[in-house]
Coordinates of C-alpha atoms in Angstrom, one line a residue:
X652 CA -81.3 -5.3 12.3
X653 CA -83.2 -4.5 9.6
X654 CA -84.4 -7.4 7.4
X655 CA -86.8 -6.6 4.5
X656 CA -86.5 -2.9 2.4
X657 CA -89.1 -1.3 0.4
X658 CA -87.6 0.8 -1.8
X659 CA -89.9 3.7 -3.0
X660 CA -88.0 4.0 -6.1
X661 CA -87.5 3.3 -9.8
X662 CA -84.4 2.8 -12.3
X663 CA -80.6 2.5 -11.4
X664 CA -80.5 4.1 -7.6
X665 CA -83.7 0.9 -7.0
X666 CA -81.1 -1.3 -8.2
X667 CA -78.2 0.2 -6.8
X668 CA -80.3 -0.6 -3.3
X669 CA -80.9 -4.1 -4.6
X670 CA -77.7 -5.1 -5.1
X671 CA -76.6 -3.1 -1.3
X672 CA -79.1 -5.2 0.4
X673 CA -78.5 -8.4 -1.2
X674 CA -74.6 -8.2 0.4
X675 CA -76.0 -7.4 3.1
X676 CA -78.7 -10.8 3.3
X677 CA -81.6 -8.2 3.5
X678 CA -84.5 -8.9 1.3
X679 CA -85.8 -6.6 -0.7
X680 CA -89.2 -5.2 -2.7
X681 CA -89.6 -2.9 -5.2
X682 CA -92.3 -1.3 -6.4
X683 CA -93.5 0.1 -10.0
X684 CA -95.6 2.1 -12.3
X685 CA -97.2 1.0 -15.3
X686 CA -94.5 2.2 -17.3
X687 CA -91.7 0.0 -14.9
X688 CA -93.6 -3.4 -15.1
X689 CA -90.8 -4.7 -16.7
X690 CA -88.1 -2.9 -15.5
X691 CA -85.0 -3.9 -14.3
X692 CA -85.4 -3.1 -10.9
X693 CA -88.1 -5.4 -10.4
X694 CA -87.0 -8.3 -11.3
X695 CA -83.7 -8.1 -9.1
X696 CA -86.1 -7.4 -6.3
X697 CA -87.3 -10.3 -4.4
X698 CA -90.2 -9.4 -4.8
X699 CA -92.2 -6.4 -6.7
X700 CA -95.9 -4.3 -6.3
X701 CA -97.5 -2.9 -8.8
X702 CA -98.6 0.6 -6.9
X703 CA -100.3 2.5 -9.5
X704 CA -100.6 4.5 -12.6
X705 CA -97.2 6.0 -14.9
X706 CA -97.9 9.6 -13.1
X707 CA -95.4 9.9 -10.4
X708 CA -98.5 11.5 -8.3
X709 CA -100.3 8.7 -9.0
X710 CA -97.5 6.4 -8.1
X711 CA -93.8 7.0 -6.8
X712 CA -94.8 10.2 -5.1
X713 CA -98.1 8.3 -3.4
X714 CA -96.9 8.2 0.6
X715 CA -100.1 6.5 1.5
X716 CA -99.7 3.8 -1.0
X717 CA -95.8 3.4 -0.2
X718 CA -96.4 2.8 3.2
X719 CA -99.3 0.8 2.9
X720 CA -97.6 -1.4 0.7
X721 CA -94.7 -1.9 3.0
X722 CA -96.8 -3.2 5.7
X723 CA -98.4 -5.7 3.8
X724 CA -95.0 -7.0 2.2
X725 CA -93.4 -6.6 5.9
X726 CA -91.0 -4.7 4.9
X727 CA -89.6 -2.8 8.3
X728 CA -87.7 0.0 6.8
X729 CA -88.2 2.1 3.4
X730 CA -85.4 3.1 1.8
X731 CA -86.0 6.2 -0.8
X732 CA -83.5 6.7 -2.7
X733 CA -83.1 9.7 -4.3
X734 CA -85.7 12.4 -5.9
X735 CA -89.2 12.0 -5.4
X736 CA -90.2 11.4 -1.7
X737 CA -86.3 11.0 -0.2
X738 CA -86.6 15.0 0.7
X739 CA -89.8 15.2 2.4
X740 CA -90.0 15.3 5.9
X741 CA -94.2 14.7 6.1
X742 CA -92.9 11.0 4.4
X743 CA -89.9 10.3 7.1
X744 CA -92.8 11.7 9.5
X745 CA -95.6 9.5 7.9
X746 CA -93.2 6.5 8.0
X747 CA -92.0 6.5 11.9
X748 CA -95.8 6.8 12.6
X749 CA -96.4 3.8 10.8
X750 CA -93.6 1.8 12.6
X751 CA -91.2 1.5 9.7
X752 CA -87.6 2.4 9.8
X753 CA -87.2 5.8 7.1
X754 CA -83.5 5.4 6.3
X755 CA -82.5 8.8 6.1
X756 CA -82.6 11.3 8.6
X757 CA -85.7 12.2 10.7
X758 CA -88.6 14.6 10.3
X759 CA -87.5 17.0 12.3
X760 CA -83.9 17.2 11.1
X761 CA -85.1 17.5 7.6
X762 CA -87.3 20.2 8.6
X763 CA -84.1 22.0 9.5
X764 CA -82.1 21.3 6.5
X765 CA -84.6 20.5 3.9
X766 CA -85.6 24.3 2.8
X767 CA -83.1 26.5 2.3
X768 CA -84.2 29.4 4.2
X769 CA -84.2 27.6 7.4
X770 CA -81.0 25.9 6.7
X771 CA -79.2 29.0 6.4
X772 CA -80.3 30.3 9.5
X773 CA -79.3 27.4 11.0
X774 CA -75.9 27.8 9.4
X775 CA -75.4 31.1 10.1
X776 CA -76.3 30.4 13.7
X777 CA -73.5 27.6 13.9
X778 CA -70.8 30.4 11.9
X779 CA -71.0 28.4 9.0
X780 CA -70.0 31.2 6.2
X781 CA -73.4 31.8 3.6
X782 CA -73.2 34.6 0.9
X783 CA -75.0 37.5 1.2
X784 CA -78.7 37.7 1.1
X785 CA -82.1 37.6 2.0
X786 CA -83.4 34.6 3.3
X787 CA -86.9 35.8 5.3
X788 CA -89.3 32.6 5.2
X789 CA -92.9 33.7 3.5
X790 CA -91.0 36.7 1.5
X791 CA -93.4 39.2 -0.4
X792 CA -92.3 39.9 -4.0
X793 CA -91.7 43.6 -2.6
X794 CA -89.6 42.7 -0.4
X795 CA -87.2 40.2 -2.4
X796 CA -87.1 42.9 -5.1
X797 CA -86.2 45.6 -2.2
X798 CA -83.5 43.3 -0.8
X799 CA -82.0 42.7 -4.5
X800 CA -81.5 46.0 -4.6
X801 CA -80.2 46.3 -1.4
X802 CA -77.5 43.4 -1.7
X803 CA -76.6 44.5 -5.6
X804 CA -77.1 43.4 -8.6
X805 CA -76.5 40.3 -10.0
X806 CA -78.4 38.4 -7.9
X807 CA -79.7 35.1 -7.5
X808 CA -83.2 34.1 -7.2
X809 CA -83.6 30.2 -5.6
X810 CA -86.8 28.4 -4.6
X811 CA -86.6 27.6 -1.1
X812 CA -88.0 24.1 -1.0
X813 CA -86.3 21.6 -3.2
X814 CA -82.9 21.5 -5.8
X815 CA -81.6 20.0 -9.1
X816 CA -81.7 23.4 -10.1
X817 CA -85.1 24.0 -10.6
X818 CA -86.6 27.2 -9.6
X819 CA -83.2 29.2 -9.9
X820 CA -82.5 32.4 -12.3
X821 CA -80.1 34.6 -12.7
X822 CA -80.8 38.3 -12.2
X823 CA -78.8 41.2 -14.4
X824 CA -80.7 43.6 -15.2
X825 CA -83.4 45.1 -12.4
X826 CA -85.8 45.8 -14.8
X827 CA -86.1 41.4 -15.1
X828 CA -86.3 40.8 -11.6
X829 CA -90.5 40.7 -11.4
X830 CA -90.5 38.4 -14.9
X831 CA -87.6 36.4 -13.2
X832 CA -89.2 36.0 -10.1
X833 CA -92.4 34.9 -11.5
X834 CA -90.9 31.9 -13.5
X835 CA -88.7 30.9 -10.7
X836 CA -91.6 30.9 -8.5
X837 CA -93.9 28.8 -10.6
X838 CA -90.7 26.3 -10.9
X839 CA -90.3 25.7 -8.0
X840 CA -94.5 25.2 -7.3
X841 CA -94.5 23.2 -9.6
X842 CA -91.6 21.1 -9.1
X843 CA -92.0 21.1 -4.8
X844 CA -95.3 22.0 -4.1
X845 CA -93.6 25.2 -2.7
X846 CA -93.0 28.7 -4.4
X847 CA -91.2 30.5 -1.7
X848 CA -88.2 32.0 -3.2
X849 CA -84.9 33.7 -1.3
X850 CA -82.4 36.2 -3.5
X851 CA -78.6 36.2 -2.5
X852 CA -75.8 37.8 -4.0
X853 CA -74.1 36.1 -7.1
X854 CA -71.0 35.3 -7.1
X855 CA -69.2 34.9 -10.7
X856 CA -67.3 32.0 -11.5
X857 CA -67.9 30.0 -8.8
X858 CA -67.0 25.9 -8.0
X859 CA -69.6 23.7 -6.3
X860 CA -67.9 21.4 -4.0
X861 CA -69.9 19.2 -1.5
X862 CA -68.6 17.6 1.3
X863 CA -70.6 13.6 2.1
X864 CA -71.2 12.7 5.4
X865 CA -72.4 9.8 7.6
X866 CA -73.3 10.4 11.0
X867 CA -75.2 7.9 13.0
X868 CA -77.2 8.1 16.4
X869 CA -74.4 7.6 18.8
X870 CA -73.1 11.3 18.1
X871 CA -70.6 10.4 15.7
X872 CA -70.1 12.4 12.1
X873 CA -67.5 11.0 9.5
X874 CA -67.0 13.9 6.7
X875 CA -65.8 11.7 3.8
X876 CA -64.0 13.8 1.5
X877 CA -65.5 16.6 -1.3
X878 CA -66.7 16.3 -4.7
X879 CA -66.1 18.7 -7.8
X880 CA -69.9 19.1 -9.2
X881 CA -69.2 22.5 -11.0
X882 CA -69.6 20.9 -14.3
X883 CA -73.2 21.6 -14.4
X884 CA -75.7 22.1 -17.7
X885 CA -79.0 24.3 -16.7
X886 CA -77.7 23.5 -13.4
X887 CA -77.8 20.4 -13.7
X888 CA -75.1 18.1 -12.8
X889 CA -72.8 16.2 -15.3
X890 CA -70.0 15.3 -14.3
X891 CA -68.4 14.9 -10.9
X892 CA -65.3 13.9 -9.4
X893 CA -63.3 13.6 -5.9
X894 CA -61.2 15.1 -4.9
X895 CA -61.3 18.2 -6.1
X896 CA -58.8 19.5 -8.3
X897 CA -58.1 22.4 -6.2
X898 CA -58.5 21.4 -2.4
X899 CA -55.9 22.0 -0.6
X900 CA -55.9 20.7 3.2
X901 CA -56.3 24.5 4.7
X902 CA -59.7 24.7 2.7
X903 CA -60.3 21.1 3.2
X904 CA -60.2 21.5 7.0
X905 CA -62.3 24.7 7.0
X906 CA -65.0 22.6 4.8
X907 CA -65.1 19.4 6.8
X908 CA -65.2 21.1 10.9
X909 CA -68.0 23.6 9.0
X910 CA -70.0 20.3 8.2
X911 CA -69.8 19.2 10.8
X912 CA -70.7 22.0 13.0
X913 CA -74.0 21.9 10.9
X914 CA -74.6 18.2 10.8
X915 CA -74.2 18.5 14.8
X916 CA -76.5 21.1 15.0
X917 CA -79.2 19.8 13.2
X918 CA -79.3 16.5 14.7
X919 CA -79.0 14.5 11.3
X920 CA -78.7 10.7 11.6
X921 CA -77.7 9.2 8.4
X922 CA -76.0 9.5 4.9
X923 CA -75.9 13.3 3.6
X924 CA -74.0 16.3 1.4
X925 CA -73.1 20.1 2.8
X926 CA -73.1 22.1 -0.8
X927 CA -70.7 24.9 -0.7
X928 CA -69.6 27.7 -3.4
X929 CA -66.1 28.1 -3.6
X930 CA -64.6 31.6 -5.4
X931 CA -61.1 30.5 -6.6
X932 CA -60.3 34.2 -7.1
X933 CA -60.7 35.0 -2.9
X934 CA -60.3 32.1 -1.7
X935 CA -63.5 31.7 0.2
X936 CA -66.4 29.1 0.7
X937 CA -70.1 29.9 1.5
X938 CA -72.4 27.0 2.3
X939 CA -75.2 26.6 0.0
X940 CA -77.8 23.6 1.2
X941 CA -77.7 20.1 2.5
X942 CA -79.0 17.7 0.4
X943 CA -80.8 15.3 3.4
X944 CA -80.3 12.1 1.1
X945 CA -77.9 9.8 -1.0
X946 CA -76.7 11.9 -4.3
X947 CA -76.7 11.1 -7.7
X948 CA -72.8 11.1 -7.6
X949 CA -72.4 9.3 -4.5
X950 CA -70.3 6.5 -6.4
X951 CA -67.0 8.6 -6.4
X952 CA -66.8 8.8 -2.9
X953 CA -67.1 5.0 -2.3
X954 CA -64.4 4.8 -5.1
X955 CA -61.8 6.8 -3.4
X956 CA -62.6 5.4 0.0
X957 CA -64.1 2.2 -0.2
X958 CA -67.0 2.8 1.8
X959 CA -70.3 1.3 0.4
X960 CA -72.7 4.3 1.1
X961 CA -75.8 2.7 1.2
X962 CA -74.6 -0.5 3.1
X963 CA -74.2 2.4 5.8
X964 CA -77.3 4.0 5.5
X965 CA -78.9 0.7 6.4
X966 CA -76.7 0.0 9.3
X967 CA -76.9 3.2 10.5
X968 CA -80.8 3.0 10.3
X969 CA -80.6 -0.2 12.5
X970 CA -78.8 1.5 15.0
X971 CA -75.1 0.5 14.1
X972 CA -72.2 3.1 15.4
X973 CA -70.3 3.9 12.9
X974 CA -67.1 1.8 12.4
X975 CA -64.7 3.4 10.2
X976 CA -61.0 3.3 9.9
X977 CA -59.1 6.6 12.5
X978 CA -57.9 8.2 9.5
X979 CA -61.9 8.2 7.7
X980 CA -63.3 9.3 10.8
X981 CA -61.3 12.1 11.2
X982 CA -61.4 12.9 7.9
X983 CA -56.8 13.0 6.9
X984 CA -56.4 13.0 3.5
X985 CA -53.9 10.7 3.5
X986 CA -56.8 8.3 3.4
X987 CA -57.9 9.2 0.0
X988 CA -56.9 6.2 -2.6
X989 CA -56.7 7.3 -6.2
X990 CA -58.9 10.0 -7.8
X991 CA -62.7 8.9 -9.3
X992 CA -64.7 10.7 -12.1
X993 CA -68.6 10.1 -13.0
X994 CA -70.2 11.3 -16.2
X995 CA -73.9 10.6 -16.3
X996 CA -75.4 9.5 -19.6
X997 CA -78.7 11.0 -20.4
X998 CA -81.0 10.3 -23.1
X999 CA -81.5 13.9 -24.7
X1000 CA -81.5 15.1 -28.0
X1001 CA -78.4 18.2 -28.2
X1002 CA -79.7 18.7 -31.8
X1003 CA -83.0 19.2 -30.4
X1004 CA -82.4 21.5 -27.4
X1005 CA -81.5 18.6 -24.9
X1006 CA -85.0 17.7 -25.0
X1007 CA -85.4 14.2 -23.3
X1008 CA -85.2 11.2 -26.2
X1009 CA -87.6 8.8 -25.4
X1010 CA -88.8 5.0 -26.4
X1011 CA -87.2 1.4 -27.1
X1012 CA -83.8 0.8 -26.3
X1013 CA -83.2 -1.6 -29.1
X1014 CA -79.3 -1.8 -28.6
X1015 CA -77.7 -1.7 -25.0
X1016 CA -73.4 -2.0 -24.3
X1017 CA -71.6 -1.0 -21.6
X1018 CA -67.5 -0.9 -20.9
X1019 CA -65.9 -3.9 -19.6
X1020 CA -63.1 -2.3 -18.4
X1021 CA -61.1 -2.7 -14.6
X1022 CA -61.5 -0.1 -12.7
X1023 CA -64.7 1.3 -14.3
X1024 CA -67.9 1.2 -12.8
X1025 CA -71.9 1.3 -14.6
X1026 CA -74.8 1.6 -12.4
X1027 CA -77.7 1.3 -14.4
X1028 CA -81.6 0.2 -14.5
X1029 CA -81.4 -0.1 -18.1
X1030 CA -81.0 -2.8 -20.7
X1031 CA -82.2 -3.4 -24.2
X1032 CA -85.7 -3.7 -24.8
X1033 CA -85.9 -1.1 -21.7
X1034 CA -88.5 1.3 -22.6
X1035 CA -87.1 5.1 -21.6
X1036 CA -90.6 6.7 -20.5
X1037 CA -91.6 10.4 -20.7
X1038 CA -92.6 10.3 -17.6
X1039 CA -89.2 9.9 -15.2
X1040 CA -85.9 11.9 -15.2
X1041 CA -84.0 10.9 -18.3
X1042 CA -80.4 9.3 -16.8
X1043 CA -80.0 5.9 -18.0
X1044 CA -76.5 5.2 -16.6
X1045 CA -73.4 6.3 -14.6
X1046 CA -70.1 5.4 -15.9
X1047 CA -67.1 5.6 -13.2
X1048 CA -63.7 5.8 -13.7
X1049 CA -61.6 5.2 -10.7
X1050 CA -57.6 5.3 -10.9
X1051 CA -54.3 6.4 -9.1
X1052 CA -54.3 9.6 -10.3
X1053 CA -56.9 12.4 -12.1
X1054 CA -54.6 12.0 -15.5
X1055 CA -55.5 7.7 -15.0
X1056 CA -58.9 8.5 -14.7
X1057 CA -59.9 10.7 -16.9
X1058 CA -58.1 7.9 -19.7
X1059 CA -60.2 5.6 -18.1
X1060 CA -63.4 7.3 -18.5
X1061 CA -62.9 8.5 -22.0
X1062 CA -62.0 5.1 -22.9
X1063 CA -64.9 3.5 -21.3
X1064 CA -67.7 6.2 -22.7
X1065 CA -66.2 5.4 -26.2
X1066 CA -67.1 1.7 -25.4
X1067 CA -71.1 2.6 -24.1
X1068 CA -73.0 2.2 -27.1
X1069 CA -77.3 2.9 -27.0
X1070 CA -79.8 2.1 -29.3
X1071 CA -82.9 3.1 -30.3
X1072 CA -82.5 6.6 -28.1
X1073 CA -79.9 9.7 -28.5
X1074 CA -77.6 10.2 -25.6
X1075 CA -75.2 12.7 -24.4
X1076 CA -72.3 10.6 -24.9
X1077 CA -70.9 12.6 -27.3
X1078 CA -71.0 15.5 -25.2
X1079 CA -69.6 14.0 -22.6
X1080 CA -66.5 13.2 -24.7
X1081 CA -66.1 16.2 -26.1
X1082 CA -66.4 18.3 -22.5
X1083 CA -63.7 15.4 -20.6
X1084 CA -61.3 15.8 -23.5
X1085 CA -61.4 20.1 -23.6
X1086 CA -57.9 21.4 -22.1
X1087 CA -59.7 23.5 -19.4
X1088 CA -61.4 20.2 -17.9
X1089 CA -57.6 18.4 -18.1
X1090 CA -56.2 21.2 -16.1
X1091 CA -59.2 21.5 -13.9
X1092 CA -59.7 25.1 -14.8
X1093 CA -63.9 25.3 -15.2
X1094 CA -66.3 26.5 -12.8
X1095 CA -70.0 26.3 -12.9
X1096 CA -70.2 28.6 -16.0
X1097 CA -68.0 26.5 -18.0
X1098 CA -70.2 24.0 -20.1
X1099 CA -72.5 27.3 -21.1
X1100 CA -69.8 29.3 -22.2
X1101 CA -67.6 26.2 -23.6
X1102 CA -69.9 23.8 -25.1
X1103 CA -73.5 26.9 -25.0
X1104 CA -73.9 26.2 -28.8
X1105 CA -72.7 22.3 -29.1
X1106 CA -74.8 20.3 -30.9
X1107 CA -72.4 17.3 -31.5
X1108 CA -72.3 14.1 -33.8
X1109 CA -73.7 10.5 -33.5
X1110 CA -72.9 9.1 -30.6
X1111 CA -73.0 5.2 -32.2
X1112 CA -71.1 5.0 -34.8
X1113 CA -72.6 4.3 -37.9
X1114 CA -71.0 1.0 -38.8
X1115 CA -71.4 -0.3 -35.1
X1116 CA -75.4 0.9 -35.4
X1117 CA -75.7 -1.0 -38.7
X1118 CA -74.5 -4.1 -37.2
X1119 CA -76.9 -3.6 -34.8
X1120 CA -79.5 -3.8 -37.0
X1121 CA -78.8 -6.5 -39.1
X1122 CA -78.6 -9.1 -36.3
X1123 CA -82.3 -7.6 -34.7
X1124 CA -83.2 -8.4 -38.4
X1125 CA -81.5 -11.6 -38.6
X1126 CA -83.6 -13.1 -35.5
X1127 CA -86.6 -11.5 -36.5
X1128 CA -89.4 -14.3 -36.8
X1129 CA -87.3 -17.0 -35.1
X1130 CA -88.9 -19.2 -32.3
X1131 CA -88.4 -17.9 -28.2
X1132 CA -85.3 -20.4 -27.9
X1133 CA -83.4 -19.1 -30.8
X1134 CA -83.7 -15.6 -29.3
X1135 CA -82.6 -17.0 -26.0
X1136 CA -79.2 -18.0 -27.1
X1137 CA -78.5 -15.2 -29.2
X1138 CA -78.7 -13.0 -26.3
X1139 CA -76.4 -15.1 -24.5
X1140 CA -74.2 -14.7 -27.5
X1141 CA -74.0 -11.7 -28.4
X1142 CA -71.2 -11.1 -26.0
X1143 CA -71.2 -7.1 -24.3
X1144 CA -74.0 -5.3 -27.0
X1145 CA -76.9 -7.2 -26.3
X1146 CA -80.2 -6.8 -28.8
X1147 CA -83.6 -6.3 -27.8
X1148 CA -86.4 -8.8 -29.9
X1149 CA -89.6 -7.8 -30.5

């Protein structure tokens, strides 16, 4: 069994390990930036390295130093996370050469799965449907723009390496296909240290449903249900829910034996998602990458099935079988309890383009509310840095029904104050309360074309921000046990001193 995790990782998926581990009686250490010194994650930790400078290059994204601090804190596994080194197969690689568990799947089954290109030949190999295009790894220019011509306009350029949306543009016109390709193509370098691109055919309107899977080294997959992640802004996820509203267990059954044909195939061992595209209008489902990795999202899942996620990433990692009840394993619907929705909350600006809002959190409350769920590596007097992705929190609603949980949700965003940065919560109020989101009529045009020129109110309201203020004013200047006990007092908002 593994007994000590280093997790190469920062903000709420570091403490979202933590707390995993801790369950599970397995110590943990965290390390940090300059910019993290104080952050939440590592002082739930049992113990925390400093590993370098705020740069992610310098720091997070150092394999080298990762490792090397694992070994001297004994730590016999590294656990990832998500984003910065959980996708790259040269760290699973460097990590099994140095004798320490990587808990995710193996070098070579990354290599498979982690660039797209590759991946759809593997899919297409293993009649898993993919739309139509060009996927030829170490594509010239000429030849992209030939096969965009030759698939038919619009298309869709995606980097090859990588995902979050970066490195993606859509294609109309052909006289914006080299200018289109160029930007993409820098993206992506920039963002994975790889500008190979692909072009497939786009297809209007579509959903993004993934399916999450566990499979483990004995041979066994469990496909654990979809999620709904078409609500996407610059492709960028932001809000997600399971089921989806428009599975039906024909195109549930299709979904889940196509997964698993691929998971199989690749040899994956671990926790993962199969994206596809759905078109509503046909009927049919494409695959469209595997994201070798826990998600962002993964929270709904464990809400509708009661599976703890990353409690089975580390079992699996020790070499567990996977233990789940008949009806999981084989993936019956009837297993499904309730319906769950996540809306992440962001710290961006809408009245300034959605640029990231960064600096003090001087005011921090979340929901206390049954049946909701906040994972978080924020608190007041957090500091949100320029340097890191800009999600402070996940709020998750869980209930019997979509109707249930979408009155949860909207109730518990309306109680999730911040302080001291802009957030998206107002946004996100706005897009769970529109009448297509209620009848689950969007796809993953539908924030551009609903909410394209929203620019939104405050999302604190003003009294509730002024109260705030006044009682940071009212301690200002009083000794370090004064401060003490008004943070214990101040009941859910909690005020940051300086």
């Amino acid at each position: 069994m593994i007994k000590k995790i280093l997790i190469a990782n920062r903000g709420e998926i570091a403490v979202r390990v933590i707390r995993a581990a801790r369950e599970m009686g397995v110590l943990t250490v965290a390390v940090f930036s300059d910019a993290d010194a104080d952050a939440m994650h590592t002082r739930l930790a049992d113990e925390a390295v400093h590993i370098g400078d705020s740069k992610p290059s310098a720091s997070y994204l150092d394999m080298d130093k990762i490792i090397a601090v694992a070994k001297e804190a004994g730590a016999d596994a590294i656990h990832p996370g998500y984003g910065f080194l959980s996708e790259r197969a040269g760290f699973s690689g460097a990590c099994e050469k140095a004798g320490i568990v990587f808990i995710g799947p193996s070098a070579s089954a990354m290599r498979k799965l982690g660039a797209k290109i590759d991946a759809k030949k593997l899919a297409v190999a293993n009649d898993v449907p993919i739309v139509p295009g060009f996927f030829k790894s170490g594509a010239s220019d000429k030849q992209l723009k030939k096969a965009a011509k030759e698939i038919g306009y619009p298309v869709m350029l995606k980097a090859s390496a990588g995902g979050g949306g970066r490195g993606m543009r859509i294609v109309r016109d052909p006289a914006e296909f080299d200018s289109e390709l160029k930007l993409a193509s820098d993206e992506a370098l920039k963002g994975f240290g790889d500008g190979a691109m692909m072009v497939e055919k786009l297809i209007d309107r579509p959903r993004h449903i993934e399916v999450q899977f566990l499979a483990d080294s004995h041979g066994n997959v469990a496909c654990l249900f979809e999620r709904e992640c078409s609500l996407q802004r610059r492709h960028q996820k932001v809000v997600e829910e399971s089921p989806s509203p428009v599975m039906t267990n024909e195109l549930w059954q299709g979904m889940r034996s196509a997964s698993e044909r691929l998971v199989k195939a690749s040899g994956y061992v671990g926790a993962g998602t199969v994206e596809f595209m759905f078109d509503e209008s046909s009927g049919e489902f494409y695959f469209l990458e595997v994201n070798a990795r826990l998600q962002v999202e993964h929270p709904v899942t464990e809400a509708i099935t009661g599976v703890d996620l990353v409690q089975w990433q580390i079992k699996i990692a020790s070499g567990e079988e996977l233990a789940l009840s008949e009806k999981l394993m084989k993936g019956d619907r009837s297993a499904i309890s309730g319906h769950a929705i996540e809306a992440r909350i962001i710290s961006e600006d809408p009245a300034k383009g959605f640029m990231p809002s960064i600096g003090k959190i001087v005011g921090w409350a979340e929901p206390l509310t049954d049946g909701v769920r906040v994972d978080t590596g924020f608190e007041a007097g957090a500091e949100v840095s320029q340097f890191y992705d800009s999600l402070l929190a996940k709020v998750i609603a869980h209930s019997n029904d979509r109707a249930g949980a979408i009155a949860k949700l909207d109730a518990a965003l309306q109680d999730f104050h911040v302080l001291g940065v802009t957030t998206n919560i107002a946004l996100l109020l706005d897009v769970i309360d529109h009448e297509g989101f209620v009848a689950g009529r969007f796809d993953t045009g539908f924030l551009s074309r609903e909410f394209g020129e929203w620019s939104g109110g405050c999302d604190v309201p003003e009294e509730l921000g002024n109260i705030a203020a006044m009682a940071a004013v009212s301690t200002n200047g009083k000794d370090a046990e004064s401060k003490s006990k008004a943070w214990e007092t101040t009941d859910s908002f909690r005020i940051a001193h300086t």
